[in-house]
Short mmCIF file of C-alpha atoms and ligand atoms in Angstrom, two decimals:
data_model
loop_
_atom_site.label_atom_id
_atom_site.label_comp_id
_atom_site.label_asym_id
_atom_site.label_seq_id
_atom_site.Cartn_x
_atom_site.Cartn_y
_atom_site.Cartn_z
CA MET A 1 -11.15 20.99 -12.72
CA ILE A 2 -13.22 24.11 -12.23
CA ILE A 3 -11.78 27.62 -12.36
CA ILE A 4 -13.85 30.24 -10.56
CA MET A 5 -13.10 33.67 -11.99
CA ARG A 6 -13.14 36.91 -10.00
CA ILE A 7 -16.31 39.02 -10.20
CA ASP A 8 -14.59 41.74 -12.26
CA VAL A 9 -13.12 39.39 -14.89
CA THR A 10 -13.02 40.78 -18.45
CA PRO A 11 -13.75 38.91 -21.72
CA ASP A 12 -10.05 39.33 -22.68
CA GLU A 13 -8.94 37.61 -19.48
CA ILE A 14 -11.34 34.71 -20.11
CA ALA A 15 -9.98 34.41 -23.64
CA ASN A 16 -6.44 34.33 -22.28
CA VAL A 17 -7.25 31.60 -19.73
CA THR A 18 -8.96 29.60 -22.48
CA LYS A 19 -5.91 29.92 -24.74
CA ARG A 20 -3.56 28.75 -21.98
CA ILE A 21 -5.81 25.79 -21.03
CA GLU A 22 -5.92 24.71 -24.68
CA HIS A 23 -2.13 24.92 -24.74
CA TYR A 24 -2.15 22.01 -22.21
CA GLY A 25 -4.46 19.98 -24.48
CA ALA A 26 -7.60 20.48 -22.36
CA ARG A 27 -10.82 22.32 -23.26
CA VAL A 28 -12.84 25.08 -21.58
CA HIS A 29 -16.61 25.16 -21.02
CA PRO A 30 -17.55 28.63 -19.71
CA ILE A 31 -20.62 28.90 -17.49
CA GLN A 32 -22.07 32.39 -17.02
CA GLY A 33 -23.78 32.64 -13.61
CA SER A 34 -25.76 35.63 -12.32
CA GLU A 35 -22.64 37.04 -10.61
CA ARG A 36 -19.64 35.12 -11.80
CA VAL A 37 -18.10 33.24 -14.67
CA VAL A 38 -17.00 29.71 -13.91
CA LEU A 39 -14.83 27.74 -16.33
CA GLY A 40 -15.28 23.97 -16.48
CA ILE A 41 -12.06 22.37 -17.70
CA VAL A 42 -12.38 19.01 -19.43
CA GLY A 43 -9.92 16.59 -21.02
CA ASP A 44 -6.71 15.37 -19.41
CA VAL A 45 -6.44 18.05 -16.71
CA ARG A 46 -3.56 16.30 -14.93
CA LYS A 47 -1.22 17.95 -17.42
CA VAL A 48 -2.47 21.44 -16.58
CA ASN A 49 -0.08 23.41 -14.38
CA GLN A 50 -2.52 24.80 -11.83
CA ASP A 51 0.02 27.26 -10.43
CA GLU A 52 0.01 29.21 -13.68
CA PHE A 53 -3.72 29.90 -13.23
CA MET A 54 -3.58 30.45 -9.48
CA LEU A 55 -1.14 33.28 -10.16
CA MET A 56 -3.49 35.07 -12.56
CA PRO A 57 -5.22 38.07 -10.91
CA CYS A 58 -8.48 37.21 -12.71
CA VAL A 59 -8.69 33.77 -11.05
CA ASP A 60 -10.40 33.49 -7.67
CA ARG A 61 -10.19 29.73 -6.91
CA ILE A 62 -9.51 26.39 -8.55
CA LEU A 63 -11.44 23.28 -7.57
CA PRO A 64 -10.13 19.86 -8.57
CA VAL A 65 -12.74 17.37 -9.79
CA THR A 66 -10.69 14.37 -10.91
CA ARG A 67 -8.35 12.54 -8.56
CA PRO A 68 -4.64 13.24 -9.03
CA TYR A 69 -3.95 9.57 -9.80
CA LYS A 70 -5.20 7.85 -12.89
CA ARG A 71 -4.34 4.16 -13.23
CA ALA A 72 -4.92 3.56 -9.51
CA SER A 73 -8.38 5.11 -9.60
CA ARG A 74 -11.74 3.38 -9.54
CA GLU A 75 -12.66 5.32 -12.69
CA PHE A 76 -9.80 3.56 -14.50
CA SER A 77 -11.19 0.12 -13.65
CA ALA A 78 -14.61 -0.47 -12.17
CA GLN A 79 -13.69 -4.11 -11.63
CA ASN A 80 -11.46 -5.13 -8.76
CA THR A 81 -7.94 -5.97 -9.86
CA VAL A 82 -6.82 -9.45 -8.93
CA VAL A 83 -3.10 -9.66 -8.21
CA PRO A 84 -1.77 -13.13 -8.90
CA MET A 85 1.27 -14.62 -7.20
CA ASP A 86 1.47 -18.07 -8.79
CA GLY A 87 -1.50 -19.98 -7.31
CA ILE A 88 -2.24 -17.26 -4.71
CA LYS A 89 -4.58 -14.42 -5.66
CA PHE A 90 -5.11 -11.12 -3.87
CA GLY A 91 -8.36 -9.24 -4.45
CA THR A 92 -10.92 -12.04 -4.77
CA ASP A 93 -13.54 -13.20 -2.27
CA GLU A 94 -10.78 -15.26 -0.66
CA ILE A 95 -8.87 -13.49 2.08
CA VAL A 96 -5.10 -13.99 1.94
CA ILE A 97 -3.24 -14.26 5.22
CA ILE A 98 0.44 -13.35 5.29
CA ALA A 99 2.32 -14.24 8.47
CA GLY A 100 5.82 -14.64 9.78
CA PRO A 101 8.45 -12.91 11.85
CA CYS A 102 9.46 -9.30 11.47
CA SER A 103 13.01 -10.39 10.57
CA VAL A 104 14.61 -13.55 9.32
CA GLU A 105 16.92 -14.44 12.22
CA SER A 106 18.07 -18.01 11.54
CA ARG A 107 17.25 -21.06 9.47
CA VAL A 108 15.79 -22.96 12.43
CA GLN A 109 13.64 -19.99 13.51
CA MET A 110 12.30 -19.39 10.00
CA LEU A 111 11.48 -23.02 9.20
CA GLU A 112 9.74 -23.54 12.50
CA ILE A 113 7.63 -20.41 12.09
CA ALA A 114 6.89 -21.23 8.42
CA HIS A 115 5.43 -24.63 9.34
CA ALA A 116 3.52 -23.16 12.29
CA VAL A 117 1.85 -20.36 10.31
CA GLN A 118 1.03 -22.73 7.49
CA GLU A 119 -0.61 -25.11 9.93
CA ALA A 120 -2.67 -22.21 11.33
CA GLY A 121 -3.93 -21.09 7.90
CA ALA A 122 -1.45 -18.61 6.39
CA THR A 123 -0.54 -19.04 2.70
CA VAL A 124 2.18 -16.38 2.43
CA LEU A 125 5.29 -16.14 4.59
CA ARG A 126 6.82 -12.81 5.54
CA GLY A 127 10.28 -12.07 6.91
CA GLY A 128 12.65 -9.16 6.44
CA ALA A 129 16.20 -9.87 5.30
CA PHE A 130 17.02 -6.16 4.86
CA LYS A 131 15.48 -4.20 7.72
CA PRO A 132 14.76 -0.45 7.65
CA ARG A 133 15.39 0.14 11.37
CA THR A 134 14.79 3.49 13.02
CA SER A 135 18.15 3.22 14.80
CA PRO A 136 21.34 2.50 12.85
CA TYR A 137 22.52 0.39 15.82
CA ALA A 138 19.51 -1.97 15.73
CA PHE A 139 19.64 -5.34 13.92
CA GLN A 140 19.73 -4.59 10.19
CA GLY A 141 18.80 -8.05 8.90
CA MET A 142 20.67 -11.08 7.58
CA GLY A 143 20.91 -9.83 3.98
CA GLU A 144 21.28 -12.39 1.20
CA GLN A 145 21.68 -15.24 3.67
CA GLY A 146 18.21 -14.35 4.95
CA LEU A 147 16.86 -14.52 1.39
CA GLU A 148 18.32 -18.03 1.00
CA ILE A 149 16.56 -19.10 4.18
CA LEU A 150 13.26 -17.67 2.92
CA ALA A 151 13.67 -19.59 -0.35
CA GLU A 152 14.29 -22.78 1.60
CA ALA A 153 11.14 -22.20 3.69
CA ARG A 154 9.23 -21.65 0.45
CA GLU A 155 10.42 -24.97 -0.95
CA ALA A 156 9.63 -26.78 2.29
CA THR A 157 6.07 -25.44 2.62
CA GLY A 158 4.74 -24.07 -0.69
CA LEU A 159 4.06 -20.75 1.05
CA GLY A 160 4.57 -17.65 -1.09
CA ILE A 161 7.29 -15.31 0.08
CA VAL A 162 7.14 -11.55 0.67
CA THR A 163 10.21 -9.65 1.79
CA GLU A 164 11.15 -6.01 2.02
CA VAL A 165 13.32 -4.20 -0.47
CA ILE A 166 14.82 -0.96 0.81
CA SER A 167 16.90 0.29 -2.12
CA PRO A 168 16.69 0.16 -5.91
CA GLU A 169 20.08 -1.62 -6.10
CA GLN A 170 18.66 -4.63 -4.20
CA VAL A 171 15.63 -5.17 -6.39
CA ASP A 172 17.36 -7.47 -8.87
CA LEU A 173 18.89 -9.68 -6.19
CA ILE A 174 15.66 -9.91 -4.18
CA SER A 175 13.61 -10.71 -7.31
CA LYS A 176 15.56 -13.97 -7.61
CA TYR A 177 14.32 -15.20 -4.22
CA THR A 178 10.93 -13.69 -3.49
CA ASP A 179 7.41 -13.93 -4.91
CA MET A 180 6.45 -10.40 -3.88
CA PHE A 181 8.39 -7.24 -3.06
CA GLN A 182 7.46 -5.36 0.10
CA ILE A 183 7.91 -1.60 0.11
CA GLY A 184 7.82 -0.48 3.71
CA ALA A 185 6.18 2.57 5.24
CA ARG A 186 9.49 4.46 5.41
CA ASN A 187 10.01 3.97 1.68
CA MET A 188 6.51 4.70 0.41
CA GLN A 189 7.81 7.87 -1.18
CA ASN A 190 11.20 6.50 -2.25
CA TYR A 191 10.54 7.31 -5.89
CA PRO A 192 13.61 5.60 -7.43
CA LEU A 193 12.57 2.42 -5.57
CA LEU A 194 8.95 2.70 -6.78
CA HIS A 195 10.18 3.19 -10.35
CA LYS A 196 12.48 0.19 -10.05
CA VAL A 197 9.89 -2.32 -8.78
CA GLY A 198 7.54 -1.02 -11.47
CA GLU A 199 9.94 -2.39 -14.08
CA TYR A 200 9.40 -5.97 -12.83
CA GLN A 201 6.27 -7.97 -13.57
CA MET A 202 6.16 -9.05 -9.94
CA PRO A 203 3.63 -8.34 -7.19
CA VAL A 204 4.42 -5.42 -4.90
CA LEU A 205 3.05 -5.02 -1.38
CA LEU A 206 3.05 -1.26 -0.86
CA LYS A 207 2.70 -0.14 2.75
CA ARG A 208 1.20 3.21 3.64
CA GLY A 209 3.70 5.83 4.81
CA LEU A 210 3.70 6.81 8.49
CA SER A 211 2.15 10.19 7.76
CA ALA A 212 0.81 9.67 4.25
CA SER A 213 -2.67 10.72 3.26
CA ILE A 214 -4.74 8.28 1.23
CA ASP A 215 -4.18 10.33 -1.92
CA GLU A 216 -0.40 10.31 -1.35
CA PHE A 217 -0.59 6.55 -0.82
CA LEU A 218 -2.42 6.10 -4.12
CA LEU A 219 0.00 8.41 -5.92
CA ALA A 220 2.85 6.19 -4.68
CA ALA A 221 1.01 3.19 -6.16
CA GLU A 222 0.61 5.20 -9.36
CA TYR A 223 4.42 5.33 -9.75
CA ILE A 224 4.49 1.52 -9.93
CA LEU A 225 1.41 1.27 -12.14
CA SER A 226 2.83 3.87 -14.53
CA HIS A 227 5.44 1.28 -15.57
CA ASP A 228 2.69 -1.18 -16.54
CA ASN A 229 3.23 -3.30 -13.45
CA SER A 230 -0.36 -3.53 -12.27
CA ARG A 231 0.39 -6.08 -9.54
CA VAL A 232 0.12 -3.74 -6.59
CA VAL A 233 -1.44 -4.69 -3.25
CA LEU A 234 -1.97 -1.83 -0.77
CA CYS A 235 -1.34 -2.31 2.94
CA GLU A 236 -2.75 -0.08 5.67
CA ARG A 237 -0.31 -0.34 8.62
CA GLY A 238 -1.39 2.46 10.90
CA ILE A 239 -0.55 6.13 10.87
CA ARG A 240 1.09 8.57 13.29
CA THR A 241 -1.34 10.42 15.51
CA PHE A 242 -1.19 12.13 18.91
CA GLU A 243 -2.16 8.83 20.58
CA THR A 244 0.68 7.10 22.41
CA ALA A 245 -1.16 4.10 23.89
CA THR A 246 -0.48 2.21 20.68
CA ARG A 247 2.54 2.35 18.34
CA ASN A 248 0.40 3.73 15.52
CA THR A 249 -3.30 4.35 15.03
CA THR A 250 -5.06 1.85 12.78
CA ASP A 251 -6.86 3.89 10.16
CA ILE A 252 -9.71 1.45 9.74
CA ASN A 253 -11.48 4.10 7.66
CA ALA A 254 -8.78 3.67 5.05
CA VAL A 255 -10.11 0.23 4.13
CA PRO A 256 -13.53 1.30 2.79
CA VAL A 257 -12.13 4.59 1.49
CA LEU A 258 -9.44 2.78 -0.51
CA LYS A 259 -11.92 0.18 -1.74
CA GLU A 260 -14.03 3.05 -3.06
CA ARG A 261 -11.19 5.05 -4.63
CA THR A 262 -9.14 2.25 -6.13
CA HIS A 263 -9.55 -1.13 -7.79
CA LEU A 264 -6.36 -2.48 -6.17
CA PRO A 265 -6.51 -5.10 -3.38
CA VAL A 266 -6.25 -3.71 0.15
CA ILE A 267 -4.85 -5.60 3.12
CA LEU A 268 -4.18 -4.53 6.71
CA ASP A 269 -1.23 -5.11 9.05
CA PRO A 270 -2.58 -5.13 12.63
CA SER A 271 0.89 -5.81 14.09
CA HIS A 272 2.48 -2.50 13.09
CA SER A 273 -0.79 -0.60 13.31
CA THR A 274 -1.13 -1.44 17.03
CA GLY A 275 2.41 -2.35 18.12
CA HIS A 276 1.15 -4.68 20.89
CA TRP A 277 0.33 -8.37 20.40
CA GLN A 278 -2.70 -8.02 22.73
CA TYR A 279 -4.57 -5.86 20.20
CA VAL A 280 -3.65 -7.70 17.01
CA ASN A 281 -6.52 -10.18 17.02
CA ALA A 282 -9.21 -7.52 17.56
CA ILE A 283 -7.88 -5.31 14.77
CA ALA A 284 -7.46 -8.28 12.42
CA ARG A 285 -11.15 -9.04 12.88
CA ALA A 286 -12.05 -5.38 12.39
CA ALA A 287 -10.07 -5.26 9.14
CA ILE A 288 -11.96 -8.18 7.65
CA ALA A 289 -15.28 -6.77 8.86
CA ALA A 290 -14.37 -3.48 7.13
CA GLY A 291 -13.72 -5.22 3.81
CA ALA A 292 -9.96 -5.87 3.69
CA ASP A 293 -8.75 -8.48 1.20
CA GLY A 294 -6.09 -9.86 3.49
CA LEU A 295 -3.91 -9.48 6.56
CA MET A 296 -0.23 -9.31 7.29
CA VAL A 297 0.59 -10.46 10.82
CA GLU A 298 3.88 -10.81 12.67
CA VAL A 299 4.28 -14.24 14.26
CA HIS A 300 7.28 -15.45 16.25
CA ASN A 301 7.93 -18.75 18.03
CA LYS A 302 9.88 -16.93 20.76
CA PRO A 303 8.72 -13.30 20.77
CA GLU A 304 10.76 -12.55 23.90
CA GLU A 305 13.95 -13.37 21.96
CA ALA A 306 12.96 -11.70 18.67
CA LEU A 307 15.57 -9.36 17.17
CA SER A 308 12.83 -6.96 16.08
CA ASP A 309 9.17 -6.32 16.90
CA GLY A 310 8.83 -9.13 19.47
CA GLY A 311 6.30 -7.13 21.50
CA GLN A 312 3.82 -7.03 18.65
CA SER A 313 4.38 -10.62 17.47
CA LEU A 314 1.83 -13.35 18.13
CA LYS A 315 2.93 -16.78 19.26
CA PRO A 316 1.81 -19.49 16.82
CA GLU A 317 -1.03 -20.69 19.13
CA ARG A 318 -2.42 -17.17 19.42
CA PHE A 319 -2.10 -16.73 15.68
CA ALA A 320 -4.12 -19.93 15.14
CA GLU A 321 -6.78 -18.52 17.48
CA MET A 322 -6.79 -15.28 15.49
CA VAL A 323 -7.26 -17.14 12.19
CA ALA A 324 -10.22 -19.05 13.65
CA GLN A 325 -11.88 -15.80 14.73
CA VAL A 326 -11.09 -14.06 11.46
CA ARG A 327 -12.66 -17.02 9.66
CA ALA A 328 -15.92 -16.43 11.54
CA ILE A 329 -15.91 -12.75 10.53
CA ALA A 330 -15.10 -13.68 6.92
CA ASP A 331 -18.04 -16.04 6.94
CA ALA A 332 -20.31 -13.31 8.27
CA VAL A 333 -19.36 -10.99 5.37
CA GLY A 334 -19.65 -13.71 2.72
CA ARG A 335 -15.95 -14.40 2.26
CA THR A 336 -13.57 -17.28 2.92
CA ILE A 337 -9.93 -17.62 3.86
CA SER A 338 -7.73 -18.67 0.97
CA THR A 339 -6.00 -22.02 1.24
CA LYS A 340 -4.15 -21.71 -2.06
CA THR A 341 -0.38 -21.86 -1.99
CA ILE A 342 2.06 -21.02 -4.77
CA HIS A 343 1.62 -24.53 -6.18
CA ASN A 344 -2.15 -24.53 -6.69
C1 LIG B 1 7.67 -4.59 8.60
O1 LIG B 1 6.74 -5.05 7.91
O2 LIG B 1 8.39 -5.28 9.35
C2 LIG B 1 7.87 -3.12 8.61
C3 LIG B 1 9.07 -2.59 8.80
O3 LIG B 1 6.72 -2.47 8.45
P1 LIG B 1 6.44 -0.90 8.17
O4 LIG B 1 7.22 -0.59 6.93
O5 LIG B 1 4.96 -0.87 7.99
O6 LIG B 1 6.91 -0.15 9.37
MN1 LIG B 2 8.17 -5.43 11.90
#
């Protein structure tokens, strides 16, 4: 942090700022320029209450130098973090493909889709049992029965399971069925929920909020990491913009920016980021070309009958086509598609 003092600052005022900075456990390095005094603040500046200094008449501006997050930052770990989920690993050279329907709708539907996505190359199965729907009248999910179906599909295929948790009270129940918690875009800043999943040594798929900046996204991850649960995988899923041709706008920039700012694995969800099945394949390829560590794709055997997000769901054949094309891109950037399941 750098504090730029006003031109007319007095030695007493500098001494006062220094005393207050030291009160927060940080240190001051004054730099006397030809016109101004600039104070370089070193140490753990995250504890410094910037407002106190902004309010001082002798302070002109404050410039942050360190990122507001700590454990999530690249400075904290130069090496990429690998998030294990039994035999499956996020954050290696192997790209992990998560696929499945938006919602668990029935046992038959889920088992059929599970086998189809496995056949096509996915190693993790998605499906919401508790759905955070925009409308309270829309299908809200099958609840615990849906979790039982997911567990059965896991047993039948060896696919890892990821399912969404929408309130802290559900975390314990869901932990008994799933391999990974999903925190959805609408809950990215649900702090009690972030605290709660942080208390479990289980992987968390954290989706970017609809209007969250990259720093806000990483601060949400920091909540989980601050509990010593370092198993966080970040998921770019599109952001709100003025564009209405697609449901959201894929922030493809977020992939390299996140890879630079954090050591955590980064995956992309082209289904929610576009909202139309026609664009999913192209954006899946773009994500891998941009350096994503994985994909999360909605797949449905009968999209026209889906209880949620049918319009953005790929049919299994189209998903298989997508995986084949993604494989070619992975090859071009020196990566492969993971074939590991929870058993190996
Ligand atoms: C989902 O994955 O089905 C979902 C609700 O996604 P998001 O939270 O990104 O909207
Ligand atoms: Mn969905």
